[in-house]
mmCIF file of C-alpha atoms in Angstrom:
data_model
loop_
_atom_site.group_PDB
_atom_site.id
_atom_site.type_symbol
_atom_site.label_atom_id
_atom_site.label_comp_id
_atom_site.label_asym_id
_atom_site.label_seq_id
_atom_site.Cartn_x
_atom_site.Cartn_y
_atom_site.Cartn_z
ATOM 1 C CA MET T 1 17.414 2.419 -12.789
ATOM 2 C CA GLU T 2 16.992 -0.944 -14.522
ATOM 3 C CA THR T 3 18.749 -2.794 -11.694
ATOM 4 C CA ALA T 4 16.621 -1.068 -9.051
ATOM 5 C CA LEU T 5 13.418 -1.859 -10.951
ATOM 6 C CA ALA T 6 14.389 -5.513 -11.467
ATOM 7 C CA PHE T 7 15.350 -5.896 -7.800
ATOM 8 C CA ALA T 8 12.046 -4.332 -6.696
ATOM 9 C CA MET T 9 10.144 -6.716 -8.997
ATOM 10 C CA ILE T 10 11.963 -9.709 -7.496
ATOM 11 C CA MET T 11 11.155 -8.505 -3.983
ATOM 12 C CA LEU T 12 7.538 -7.881 -4.934
ATOM 13 C CA THR T 13 7.282 -11.382 -6.387
ATOM 14 C CA ALA T 14 8.709 -12.926 -3.230
ATOM 15 C CA SER T 15 6.484 -10.684 -1.074
ATOM 16 C CA LEU T 16 3.415 -11.881 -2.976
ATOM 17 C CA PHE T 17 4.398 -15.457 -2.256
ATOM 18 C CA VAL T 18 4.775 -14.589 1.430
ATOM 19 C CA SER T 19 1.438 -12.733 1.404
ATOM 20 C CA ALA T 20 -0.329 -15.717 -0.169
ATOM 21 C CA VAL T 21 1.039 -18.046 2.517
ATOM 22 C CA VAL T 22 0.103 -15.573 5.259
ATOM 23 C CA GLN T 23 -3.397 -15.191 3.866
ATOM 24 C CA VAL T 24 -3.927 -18.955 3.850
ATOM 25 C CA ILE T 25 -2.756 -19.175 7.476
ATOM 26 C CA VAL T 26 -4.973 -16.231 8.496
ATOM 27 C CA ASN T 27 -8.013 -17.814 6.827
ATOM 28 C CA VAL T 28 -7.398 -21.256 8.299
ATOM 29 C CA GLY T 29 -6.568 -19.881 11.739
ATOM 30 C CA ARG T 30 -9.551 -17.466 11.764
ATOM 31 C CA TYR T 31 -7.330 -14.604 12.921
ATOM 32 C CA ARG T 32 -9.952 -11.927 12.258
ATOM 33 C CA SER T 33 -12.677 -13.878 14.022
ATOM 34 C CA CYS T 34 -10.512 -14.492 17.078
ATOM 35 C CA VAL T 35 -9.662 -10.794 17.324
ATOM 36 C CA LEU T 36 -13.361 -9.924 16.966
ATOM 37 C CA VAL T 37 -14.294 -12.354 19.747
ATOM 38 C CA HIS T 38 -11.700 -10.797 22.035
ATOM 39 C CA MET T 39 -12.961 -7.289 21.180
ATOM 40 C CA LEU T 40 -16.594 -8.108 22.040
ATOM 41 C CA ARG T 41 -15.577 -9.828 25.228
ATOM 42 C CA SER T 42 -13.544 -6.739 26.226
ATOM 43 C CA LEU T 43 -16.559 -4.576 25.415
ATOM 44 C CA MET T 44 -18.868 -6.472 27.766
ATOM 45 C CA HIS T 45 -16.205 -6.669 30.469
ATOM 46 C CA GLY T 46 -15.638 -2.914 30.230
ATOM 47 C CA PHE T 47 -19.379 -2.227 30.366
ATOM 48 C CA ARG T 48 -19.749 -4.240 33.573
ATOM 49 C CA ALA T 49 -16.620 -2.719 35.146
ATOM 50 C CA PHE T 50 -17.751 0.803 34.193
ATOM 51 C CA HIS T 51 -20.915 0.291 36.245
ATOM 52 C CA ARG T 52 -19.045 -1.258 39.203
ATOM 53 C CA ASP T 53 -20.546 -4.710 38.861
ATOM 54 C CA PRO T 54 -19.547 -6.582 42.072
ATOM 55 C CA ASP T 55 -18.804 -9.696 39.993
ATOM 56 C CA VAL T 56 -16.136 -7.724 38.111
ATOM 57 C CA VAL T 57 -14.924 -5.056 40.569
ATOM 58 C CA ASP T 58 -14.507 -5.546 44.300
ATOM 59 C CA PRO T 59 -16.701 -2.851 45.955
ATOM 60 C CA ALA T 60 -14.385 -2.590 48.981
ATOM 61 C CA THR T 61 -11.077 -2.094 47.148
ATOM 62 C CA GLY T 62 -12.207 -1.035 43.678
ATOM 63 C CA ARG T 63 -9.878 -3.630 42.181
ATOM 64 C CA PRO T 64 -10.782 -6.486 39.823
ATOM 65 C CA ALA T 65 -12.427 -9.435 41.494
ATOM 66 C CA HIS T 66 -9.894 -12.125 40.671
ATOM 67 C CA ASP T 67 -11.874 -14.860 42.374
ATOM 68 C CA ALA T 68 -14.574 -14.692 39.672
ATOM 69 C CA LEU T 69 -12.396 -14.592 36.543
ATOM 70 C CA ALA T 70 -13.496 -18.000 35.276
ATOM 71 C CA ARG T 71 -17.187 -17.261 35.835
ATOM 72 C CA ASN T 72 -16.865 -13.837 34.197
ATOM 73 C CA GLU T 73 -15.201 -15.416 31.188
ATOM 74 C CA ALA T 74 -18.073 -17.867 30.779
ATOM 75 C CA CYS T 75 -20.605 -15.048 31.090
ATOM 76 C CA GLU T 76 -18.832 -12.831 28.563
ATOM 77 C CA MET T 77 -18.371 -15.689 26.103
ATOM 78 C CA ARG T 78 -22.114 -16.412 26.245
ATOM 79 C CA PHE T 79 -22.677 -12.810 25.184
ATOM 80 C CA VAL T 80 -20.110 -13.106 22.374
ATOM 81 C CA HIS T 81 -21.462 -16.375 21.018
ATOM 82 C CA GLU T 82 -25.071 -15.226 21.049
ATOM 83 C CA VAL T 83 -24.203 -11.976 19.282
ATOM 84 C CA LEU T 84 -22.023 -13.545 16.602
ATOM 85 C CA SER T 85 -24.428 -16.418 15.981
ATOM 86 C CA ASP T 86 -27.233 -13.998 15.091
ATOM 87 C CA PRO T 87 -28.775 -15.039 11.736
ATOM 88 C CA VAL T 88 -28.672 -11.458 10.429
ATOM 89 C CA LEU T 89 -24.868 -11.411 10.446
ATOM 90 C CA HIS T 90 -24.613 -14.752 8.639
ATOM 91 C CA ALA T 91 -27.202 -13.823 6.028
ATOM 92 C CA ARG T 92 -24.830 -11.158 4.647
ATOM 93 C CA SER T 93 -22.378 -13.664 3.229
ATOM 94 C CA ALA T 94 -23.345 -16.634 1.101
ATOM 95 C CA LYS T 95 -19.929 -18.216 1.683
ATOM 96 C CA LEU T 96 -20.554 -18.915 5.377
ATOM 97 C CA ALA T 97 -21.687 -22.448 6.075
ATOM 98 C CA TYR T 98 -24.647 -22.957 8.363
ATOM 99 C CA SER T 99 -24.085 -24.514 11.761
ATOM 100 C CA SER T 100 -26.197 -24.767 14.900
ATOM 101 C CA GLU T 101 -23.234 -24.460 17.272
ATOM 102 C CA PRO T 102 -22.812 -20.876 18.577
ATOM 103 C CA GLU T 103 -19.064 -21.345 19.140
ATOM 104 C CA ARG T 104 -18.577 -22.444 15.542
ATOM 105 C CA LEU T 105 -20.848 -19.749 14.143
ATOM 106 C CA ALA T 106 -18.965 -17.102 16.103
ATOM 107 C CA LEU T 107 -15.768 -17.963 14.223
ATOM 108 C CA LEU T 108 -17.451 -17.413 10.859
ATOM 109 C CA VAL T 109 -18.110 -13.684 11.425
ATOM 110 C CA GLU T 110 -15.152 -11.388 10.796
ATOM 111 C CA TYR T 111 -16.690 -7.938 11.290
ATOM 112 C CA ILE T 112 -19.493 -6.207 13.189
ATOM 113 C CA ASP T 113 -20.235 -2.517 13.662
ATOM 114 C CA ALA T 114 -21.756 -0.612 16.565
ATOM 115 C CA GLU T 115 -25.260 -0.363 15.101
ATOM 116 C CA ASP T 116 -25.337 -4.109 14.414
ATOM 117 C CA LEU T 117 -24.411 -4.778 18.023
ATOM 118 C CA ILE T 118 -27.078 -2.411 19.334
ATOM 119 C CA SER T 119 -29.723 -3.948 17.044
ATOM 120 C CA ILE T 120 -28.901 -7.458 18.232
ATOM 121 C CA ALA T 121 -28.998 -6.322 21.869
ATOM 122 C CA THR T 122 -32.365 -4.657 21.233
ATOM 123 C CA GLY T 123 -33.796 -7.911 19.906
ATOM 124 C CA ALA T 124 -32.464 -9.898 22.848
ATOM 125 C CA SER T 125 -33.365 -7.439 25.635
ATOM 126 C CA VAL T 126 -36.394 -7.927 27.886
ATOM 127 C CA THR T 127 -38.828 -5.453 29.453
ATOM 128 C CA ALA T 128 -38.327 -4.843 33.158
ATOM 129 C CA ASP T 129 -41.145 -5.688 35.544
ATOM 130 C CA GLY T 130 -43.346 -2.730 36.384
ATOM 131 C CA ASP T 131 -41.779 -0.456 33.794
ATOM 132 C CA GLY T 132 -42.924 -0.737 30.214
ATOM 133 C CA ARG T 133 -40.284 1.631 28.890
ATOM 134 C CA GLU T 134 -37.115 0.292 30.521
ATOM 135 C CA ARG T 135 -35.501 -2.649 28.743
ATOM 136 C CA LEU T 136 -32.807 -4.778 30.349
ATOM 137 C CA LEU T 137 -30.104 -6.915 28.770
ATOM 138 C CA PRO T 138 -30.484 -10.679 29.188
ATOM 139 C CA GLY T 139 -29.357 -11.765 32.641
ATOM 140 C CA ARG T 140 -27.081 -14.464 31.193
ATOM 141 C CA TRP T 141 -24.986 -11.705 29.564
ATOM 142 C CA VAL T 142 -24.152 -9.886 32.790
ATOM 143 C CA SER T 143 -24.532 -12.473 35.566
ATOM 144 C CA CYS T 144 -21.843 -14.987 36.477
ATOM 145 C CA GLY T 145 -24.279 -17.776 37.286
ATOM 146 C CA GLN T 146 -25.847 -19.868 34.572
ATOM 147 C CA GLY T 147 -29.321 -18.733 35.569
ATOM 148 C CA GLY T 148 -28.497 -15.154 36.614
ATOM 149 C CA SER T 149 -31.443 -12.794 36.755
ATOM 150 C CA SER T 150 -31.323 -9.349 35.146
ATOM 151 C CA ALA T 151 -33.329 -8.001 38.128
ATOM 152 C CA THR T 152 -30.123 -7.931 40.161
ATOM 153 C CA LYS T 153 -28.311 -5.943 37.455
ATOM 154 C CA ARG T 154 -30.327 -2.747 37.259
ATOM 155 C CA TYR T 155 -27.523 -0.908 35.470
ATOM 156 C CA ALA T 156 -27.665 -3.318 32.492
ATOM 157 C CA THR T 157 -30.355 -1.429 30.583
ATOM 158 C CA LEU T 158 -30.475 -1.214 26.815
ATOM 159 C CA ASP T 159 -30.072 2.567 26.930
ATOM 160 C CA GLN T 160 -26.951 2.348 29.107
ATOM 161 C CA PHE T 161 -25.481 -0.374 26.905
ATOM 162 C CA SER T 162 -26.223 1.555 23.689
ATOM 163 C CA ALA T 163 -24.615 4.710 25.084
ATOM 164 C CA TYR T 164 -21.542 2.762 26.174
ATOM 165 C CA VAL T 165 -21.207 1.035 22.784
ATOM 166 C CA ARG T 166 -21.512 4.263 20.808
ATOM 167 C CA ARG T 167 -18.890 5.917 23.008
ATOM 168 C CA TRP T 168 -16.272 3.171 23.264
ATOM 169 C CA PHE T 169 -16.806 0.916 20.243
ATOM 170 C CA PRO T 170 -14.583 3.008 17.876
ATOM 171 C CA THR T 171 -11.736 2.842 20.404
ATOM 172 C CA LEU T 172 -12.089 -0.907 20.868
ATOM 173 C CA GLU T 173 -12.404 -1.409 17.133
ATOM 174 C CA GLY T 174 -9.220 0.566 16.501
ATOM 175 C CA THR T 175 -7.368 -1.412 19.165
ATOM 176 C CA ALA T 176 -8.583 -4.699 17.686
ATOM 177 C CA SER T 177 -7.542 -3.597 14.207
ATOM 178 C CA GLN T 178 -4.092 -2.685 15.479
ATOM 179 C CA THR T 179 -3.827 -6.042 17.258
ATOM 180 C CA PHE T 180 -4.755 -7.883 14.077
ATOM 181 C CA LYS T 181 -2.200 -5.934 12.029
ATOM 182 C CA GLU T 182 0.503 -6.614 14.594
ATOM 183 C CA ARG T 183 -0.229 -10.342 14.508
ATOM 184 C CA VAL T 184 -0.122 -10.332 10.713
ATOM 185 C CA ARG T 185 3.209 -8.457 10.762
ATOM 186 C CA ARG T 186 4.726 -11.044 13.082
ATOM 187 C CA LEU T 187 3.345 -13.855 10.968
ATOM 188 C CA THR T 188 4.682 -12.171 7.821
ATOM 189 C CA LEU T 189 8.153 -11.899 9.343
ATOM 190 C CA LEU T 190 8.057 -15.550 10.409
ATOM 191 C CA VAL T 191 6.940 -16.734 6.954
ATOM 192 C CA ALA T 192 9.568 -14.497 5.317
ATOM 193 C CA MET T 193 12.309 -16.032 7.459
ATOM 194 C CA MET T 194 11.141 -19.530 6.576
ATOM 195 C CA LEU T 195 11.017 -18.632 2.873
ATOM 196 C CA VAL T 196 14.492 -17.104 2.923
ATOM 197 C CA ILE T 197 16.014 -20.157 4.619
ATOM 198 C CA LEU T 198 14.043 -22.727 2.622
ATOM 199 C CA PHE T 199 14.924 -21.208 -0.770
ATOM 200 C CA ASN T 200 18.287 -19.697 0.223
ATOM 201 C CA PHE T 201 17.098 -16.237 -0.832
ATOM 202 C CA ASP T 202 20.337 -14.223 -0.627
ATOM 203 C CA GLY T 203 19.407 -10.606 -1.385
ATOM 204 C CA PHE T 204 23.017 -9.486 -1.909
ATOM 205 C CA GLN T 205 23.616 -12.246 -4.461
ATOM 206 C CA VAL T 206 20.376 -11.421 -6.299
ATOM 207 C CA LEU T 207 21.306 -7.749 -6.452
ATOM 208 C CA ALA T 208 24.811 -8.553 -7.733
ATOM 209 C CA ARG T 209 23.541 -10.858 -10.488
ATOM 210 C CA LEU T 210 20.965 -8.340 -11.630
ATOM 211 C CA HIS T 211 23.670 -5.673 -11.844
ATOM 212 C CA GLN T 212 25.974 -7.924 -13.859
ATOM 213 C CA ASN T 213 23.462 -9.676 -16.125
ATOM 214 C CA GLY T 214 21.497 -7.422 -18.476
ATOM 215 C CA THR T 215 19.531 -10.383 -19.864
ATOM 216 C CA ALA T 216 18.246 -11.254 -16.405
ATOM 217 C CA ARG T 217 17.236 -7.630 -15.812
ATOM 218 C CA ALA T 218 15.294 -7.549 -19.082
ATOM 219 C CA GLN T 219 13.620 -10.880 -18.325
ATOM 220 C CA VAL T 220 12.480 -9.699 -14.908
ATOM 221 C CA ALA T 221 11.266 -6.336 -16.236
ATOM 222 C CA ALA T 222 9.233 -8.118 -18.925
ATOM 223 C CA GLN T 223 7.150 -9.742 -16.164
ATOM 224 C CA ALA T 224 6.174 -6.397 -14.606
ATOM 225 C CA ASP T 225 2.583 -6.429 -15.878
ATOM 226 C CA THR T 226 2.071 -10.037 -14.804
ATOM 227 C CA VAL T 227 3.392 -9.434 -11.290
ATOM 228 C CA MET T 228 1.365 -6.250 -10.835
ATOM 229 C CA ALA T 229 -1.781 -8.061 -12.004
ATOM 230 C CA THR T 230 -1.080 -10.859 -9.535
ATOM 231 C CA ALA T 231 -0.708 -8.280 -6.772
ATOM 232 C CA GLY T 232 -4.119 -6.862 -7.656
ATOM 233 C CA ARG T 233 -5.756 -10.280 -7.550
ATOM 234 C CA LEU T 234 -4.251 -10.936 -4.130
ATOM 235 C CA GLY T 235 -5.695 -7.653 -2.854
ATOM 236 C CA GLU T 236 -2.325 -5.913 -2.440
ATOM 237 C CA ARG T 237 -2.612 -2.165 -2.896
ATOM 238 C CA PRO T 238 -0.038 0.654 -2.727
ATOM 239 C CA SER T 239 0.835 1.993 0.713
ATOM 240 C CA GLY T 240 -1.819 4.412 1.926
ATOM 241 C CA ALA T 241 -4.596 2.927 -0.227
ATOM 242 C CA PRO T 242 -7.681 1.586 1.559
ATOM 243 C CA ASP T 243 -7.525 -2.059 2.536
ATOM 244 C CA GLU T 244 -9.493 -4.386 0.313
ATOM 245 C CA LEU T 245 -10.037 -8.037 1.071
ATOM 246 C CA PRO T 246 -9.225 -10.277 -1.911
ATOM 247 C CA ASP T 247 -12.050 -12.378 -3.270
ATOM 248 C CA THR T 248 -9.968 -15.511 -3.821
ATOM 249 C CA THR T 249 -10.540 -19.109 -2.875
ATOM 250 C CA PRO T 250 -7.820 -21.299 -1.330
ATOM 251 C CA ARG T 251 -7.321 -23.006 -4.709
ATOM 252 C CA GLU T 252 -6.858 -19.670 -6.452
ATOM 253 C CA LEU T 253 -4.376 -18.669 -3.758
ATOM 254 C CA GLY T 254 -2.470 -21.875 -4.414
ATOM 255 C CA LEU T 255 -2.293 -21.090 -8.125
ATOM 256 C CA GLU T 256 -1.040 -17.568 -7.421
ATOM 257 C CA MET T 257 1.624 -18.984 -5.105
ATOM 258 C CA GLN T 258 2.703 -21.410 -7.834
ATOM 259 C CA GLN T 259 2.937 -18.635 -10.427
ATOM 260 C CA THR T 260 5.017 -16.381 -8.191
ATOM 261 C CA ALA T 261 7.335 -19.275 -7.328
ATOM 262 C CA THR T 262 7.737 -19.996 -11.061
ATOM 263 C CA LEU T 263 8.733 -16.391 -11.754
ATOM 264 C CA LEU T 264 11.412 -16.542 -9.074
ATOM 265 C CA ASP T 265 12.753 -19.807 -10.474
ATOM 266 C CA GLU T 266 12.810 -18.645 -14.112
ATOM 267 C CA ALA T 267 14.787 -15.516 -13.254
ATOM 268 C CA ASN T 268 17.893 -17.703 -12.665
ATOM 269 C CA LEU T 269 19.354 -15.388 -10.035
ATOM 270 C CA GLY T 270 20.947 -17.978 -7.795
ATOM 271 C CA ILE T 271 17.868 -18.481 -5.629
ATOM 272 C CA GLY T 272 17.860 -21.984 -4.187
ATOM 273 C CA TRP T 273 20.417 -24.317 -2.695
ATOM 274 C CA GLN T 274 21.349 -26.036 -5.932
ATOM 275 C CA GLU T 275 22.909 -22.906 -7.449
ATOM 276 C CA SER T 276 24.067 -21.446 -4.157
ATOM 277 C CA TRP T 277 27.539 -19.944 -4.255
ATOM 278 C CA ILE T 278 28.046 -20.564 -0.548
ATOM 279 C CA VAL T 279 27.523 -24.306 -1.087
ATOM 280 C CA LYS T 280 30.126 -24.236 -3.841
ATOM 281 C CA ARG T 281 32.542 -22.454 -1.509
ATOM 282 C CA PHE T 282 32.064 -25.125 1.157
ATOM 283 C CA CYS T 283 32.536 -27.869 -1.440
ATOM 284 C CA ALA T 284 35.722 -26.190 -2.648
ATOM 285 C CA TYR T 285 36.968 -25.921 0.936
ATOM 286 C CA ARG T 286 36.423 -29.644 1.433
ATOM 287 C CA GLY T 287 38.034 -30.457 -1.919
ATOM 288 C CA ASP T 288 34.881 -31.965 -3.457
ATOM 289 C CA VAL T 289 35.098 -29.829 -6.625
ATOM 290 C CA LEU T 290 37.905 -28.811 -8.946
ATOM 291 C CA ALA T 291 38.266 -25.245 -7.729
ATOM 292 C CA PRO T 292 40.862 -23.342 -5.713
ATOM 293 C CA PRO T 293 40.014 -24.046 -2.057
ATOM 294 C CA PRO T 294 39.458 -20.996 0.142
ATOM 295 C CA THR T 295 41.246 -20.580 3.414
ATOM 296 C CA ALA T 296 39.392 -20.877 6.710
ATOM 297 C CA LEU T 297 39.397 -17.098 7.071
ATOM 298 C CA GLN T 298 38.015 -16.602 3.572
ATOM 299 C CA LEU T 299 35.306 -19.196 4.201
ATOM 300 C CA LEU T 300 34.345 -17.463 7.453
ATOM 301 C CA ARG T 301 34.142 -14.117 5.655
ATOM 302 C CA ASP T 302 31.975 -15.622 2.885
ATOM 303 C CA THR T 303 29.696 -17.269 5.443
ATOM 304 C CA LEU T 304 29.161 -14.012 7.307
ATOM 305 C CA PHE T 305 28.452 -12.214 4.034
ATOM 306 C CA TRP T 306 25.954 -14.938 3.086
ATOM 307 C CA LEU T 307 24.193 -14.679 6.461
ATOM 308 C CA ALA T 308 24.053 -10.900 6.039
ATOM 309 C CA GLY T 309 22.403 -11.458 2.644
ATOM 310 C CA LEU T 310 19.756 -13.687 4.223
ATOM 311 C CA ALA T 311 19.092 -11.106 6.947
ATOM 312 C CA PHE T 312 18.867 -8.406 4.268
ATOM 313 C CA SER T 313 16.251 -10.455 2.393
ATOM 314 C CA CYS T 314 14.225 -10.970 5.594
ATOM 315 C CA GLY T 315 14.255 -7.235 6.239
ATOM 316 C CA MET T 316 13.189 -6.410 2.698
ATOM 317 C CA LEU T 317 10.379 -8.979 2.649
ATOM 318 C CA SER T 318 9.123 -7.887 6.066
ATOM 319 C CA LEU T 319 8.277 -4.493 4.546
ATOM 320 C CA GLY T 320 5.278 -6.182 2.961
ATOM 321 C CA ALA T 321 3.849 -6.446 -0.526
ATOM 322 C CA PRO T 322 2.083 -3.013 -0.386
ATOM 323 C CA PHE T 323 5.470 -1.314 0.048
ATOM 324 C CA TRP T 324 6.922 -3.100 -2.970
ATOM 325 C CA VAL T 325 3.793 -2.449 -5.051
ATOM 326 C CA THR T 326 4.251 1.263 -4.350
ATOM 327 C CA THR T 327 7.981 1.099 -5.069
ATOM 328 C CA CYS T 328 7.530 -0.770 -8.347
ATOM 329 C CA SER T 329 4.813 1.625 -9.499
ATOM 330 C CA ARG T 330 7.045 4.622 -8.856
ATOM 331 C CA LEU T 331 10.058 3.034 -10.544
ATOM 332 C CA ILE T 332 7.959 2.107 -13.592
ATOM 333 C CA GLN T 333 6.689 5.681 -13.815
ATOM 334 C CA MET T 334 10.246 7.016 -13.540
ATOM 335 C CA ARG T 335 11.462 4.619 -16.237
ATOM 336 C CA ASN T 336 8.648 5.591 -18.583
ATOM 337 C CA GLU T 337 9.335 9.272 -17.956
ATOM 338 C CA VAL T 338 13.058 8.835 -18.697
ATOM 339 C CA GLN T 339 12.322 6.931 -21.896
ATOM 340 C CA HIS T 340 9.824 9.591 -22.969
ATOM 341 C CA ARG T 341 12.358 12.371 -22.433
ATOM 342 C CA LYS T 342 15.010 10.447 -24.356
ATOM 343 C CA ARG T 343 12.654 10.080 -27.307
ATOM 344 C CA GLN T 344 11.904 13.791 -27.168
ATOM 345 C CA GLU T 345 15.634 14.599 -27.173
ATOM 346 C CA VAL T 346 16.400 12.226 -30.056
ATOM 347 C CA ALA T 347 13.473 13.330 -32.245
ATOM 348 C CA PRO T 348 14.728 16.901 -33.019
ATOM 349 C CA GLY T 349 18.164 15.559 -33.980
ATOM 350 C CA VAL T 350 16.644 13.009 -36.351
ATOM 351 C CA ARG T 351 14.475 15.644 -38.018
ATOM 352 C CA ALA T 352 17.445 18.011 -38.391
ATOM 353 C CA ALA T 353 19.609 15.304 -39.984
ATOM 354 C CA SER T 354 16.914 14.257 -42.443
ATOM 355 C CA SER T 355 15.909 17.782 -43.585
ATOM 356 C CA PRO T 356 17.487 19.010 -46.926
ATOM 357 C CA LEU T 357 20.049 21.825 -46.893
ATOM 358 C CA PRO T 358 19.083 25.206 -48.383
ATOM 359 C CA LEU T 359 20.034 25.802 -52.018
ATOM 360 C CA PRO T 360 22.928 28.270 -51.330
ATOM 361 C CA ALA T 361 24.431 25.837 -48.871
ATOM 362 C CA ARG T 362 24.296 23.077 -51.500
ATOM 363 C CA GLU T 363 26.087 25.272 -54.038
ATOM 364 C CA ARG T 364 28.796 26.206 -51.543
ATOM 365 C CA ALA T 365 29.301 22.526 -50.651
ATOM 366 C CA ALA T 366 29.588 21.601 -54.355
ATOM 367 C CA ALA T 367 32.064 24.441 -55.055
ATOM 368 C CA ARG T 368 34.255 23.516 -52.088
ATOM 369 C CA PRO T 369 37.325 21.525 -53.265
ATOM 370 C CA SER T 370 37.425 17.930 -52.119
#
C-alpha cells in the first residue's frame, strides 16, 4: 500500500510538471482559439452548403466546387473575424488586450455559444429591400467576392441562419471540443516523452527504489498535501469531474513547475542522468569505474530493461494528471481507512491489558506457588 501510494504521488508530481508545460504551450499557441476559428468557419461553410450555394456546391454534380476553395476560405474567414472581434465578447474578460486588428482579436476569444452567435448576426444583418420583416446576413459573409451583395443570396436570412445554428451548433461544438482534447493528448504524450528522456525517468527503477527504501516512501508520502494542493491550483480535478480552467498566470505556472521539479529531485529515486544505473553499467563495461564489468549480453539485457522502463514512464504519464489525482485520492482514503481499523483493533487490547483483575482472580494468583 505504501509503495503504491508513493509511486502514484511520484507519477502525479511528474504529471503536474507535464501539465504545466502543456498549459504554457496551449496558451502561447492559442490552441483553443484556433479550434474555435475552425469551428465557426465549418459552421458557415455548412450553412452555405446546406442551402446549395453555387459558390460551395456545384449545381450540376452536387459536389463541392473545388475551383472556389480559396475564395470561400476568404469569405468564411471574414465571417469568423467579424464575429470574434465583436466588442461584447471581449468585454467579458478584463485580461484580453485591446487591438484593432480583427485577426488578432479573433485569437483572443476562446469560447462562444449559440445565442452569442445569433445575437452578433442579428446586429450585423440588414433589412431586405421591399420587405421590412426579412433580414439578410451581410453579403460579405456569404459571397466569394469582396463586394458580394446579399441580394443574390436569398437563402441567407437571419431566420434560416438562426435555425441552422440552433440545430447544428451543439454537434459542431462537441466535435471541436473532441478535436481540442485530442490535440492536447498528443501534446501531452510528446511532452511526456521529452521529459522522460531529458530527466531519464525510469519508472521501473523508481518503483524498485520505493519498494526497497522505506525512508524514501515516507518522504514522498509526507508531500501528499503539497502535491494535491498544487494539482488544485493547476486546475487538475479527479477523472469525471467537470473541467475547470486554472486562473494562473505564466509566472505562477513557472513557479508550480519549479516546485514539482524540486519534489522529484528531493525524492532521490535515481531520476536524472547523474545517478542513472544504466550509465554506471556502461562505465563499468568500458572499465571507467572500479566495478565488475558486465558482459555484452548482460549490457544488452540491461539496456532493453532500461528502455522498457522509459516506455513504462511515458505510458504512465500519458494517462494525465486527472487520472493520478483520482488514484492518489483513492489510495489516501484506503490508507486512512486501514490505519483507522488498526487503531480500532489495537484499542480493545490496550484497554483489556490495563484493566485490573477481579478480586478472586488476584487471590488465586497470589495463592498459586511460584
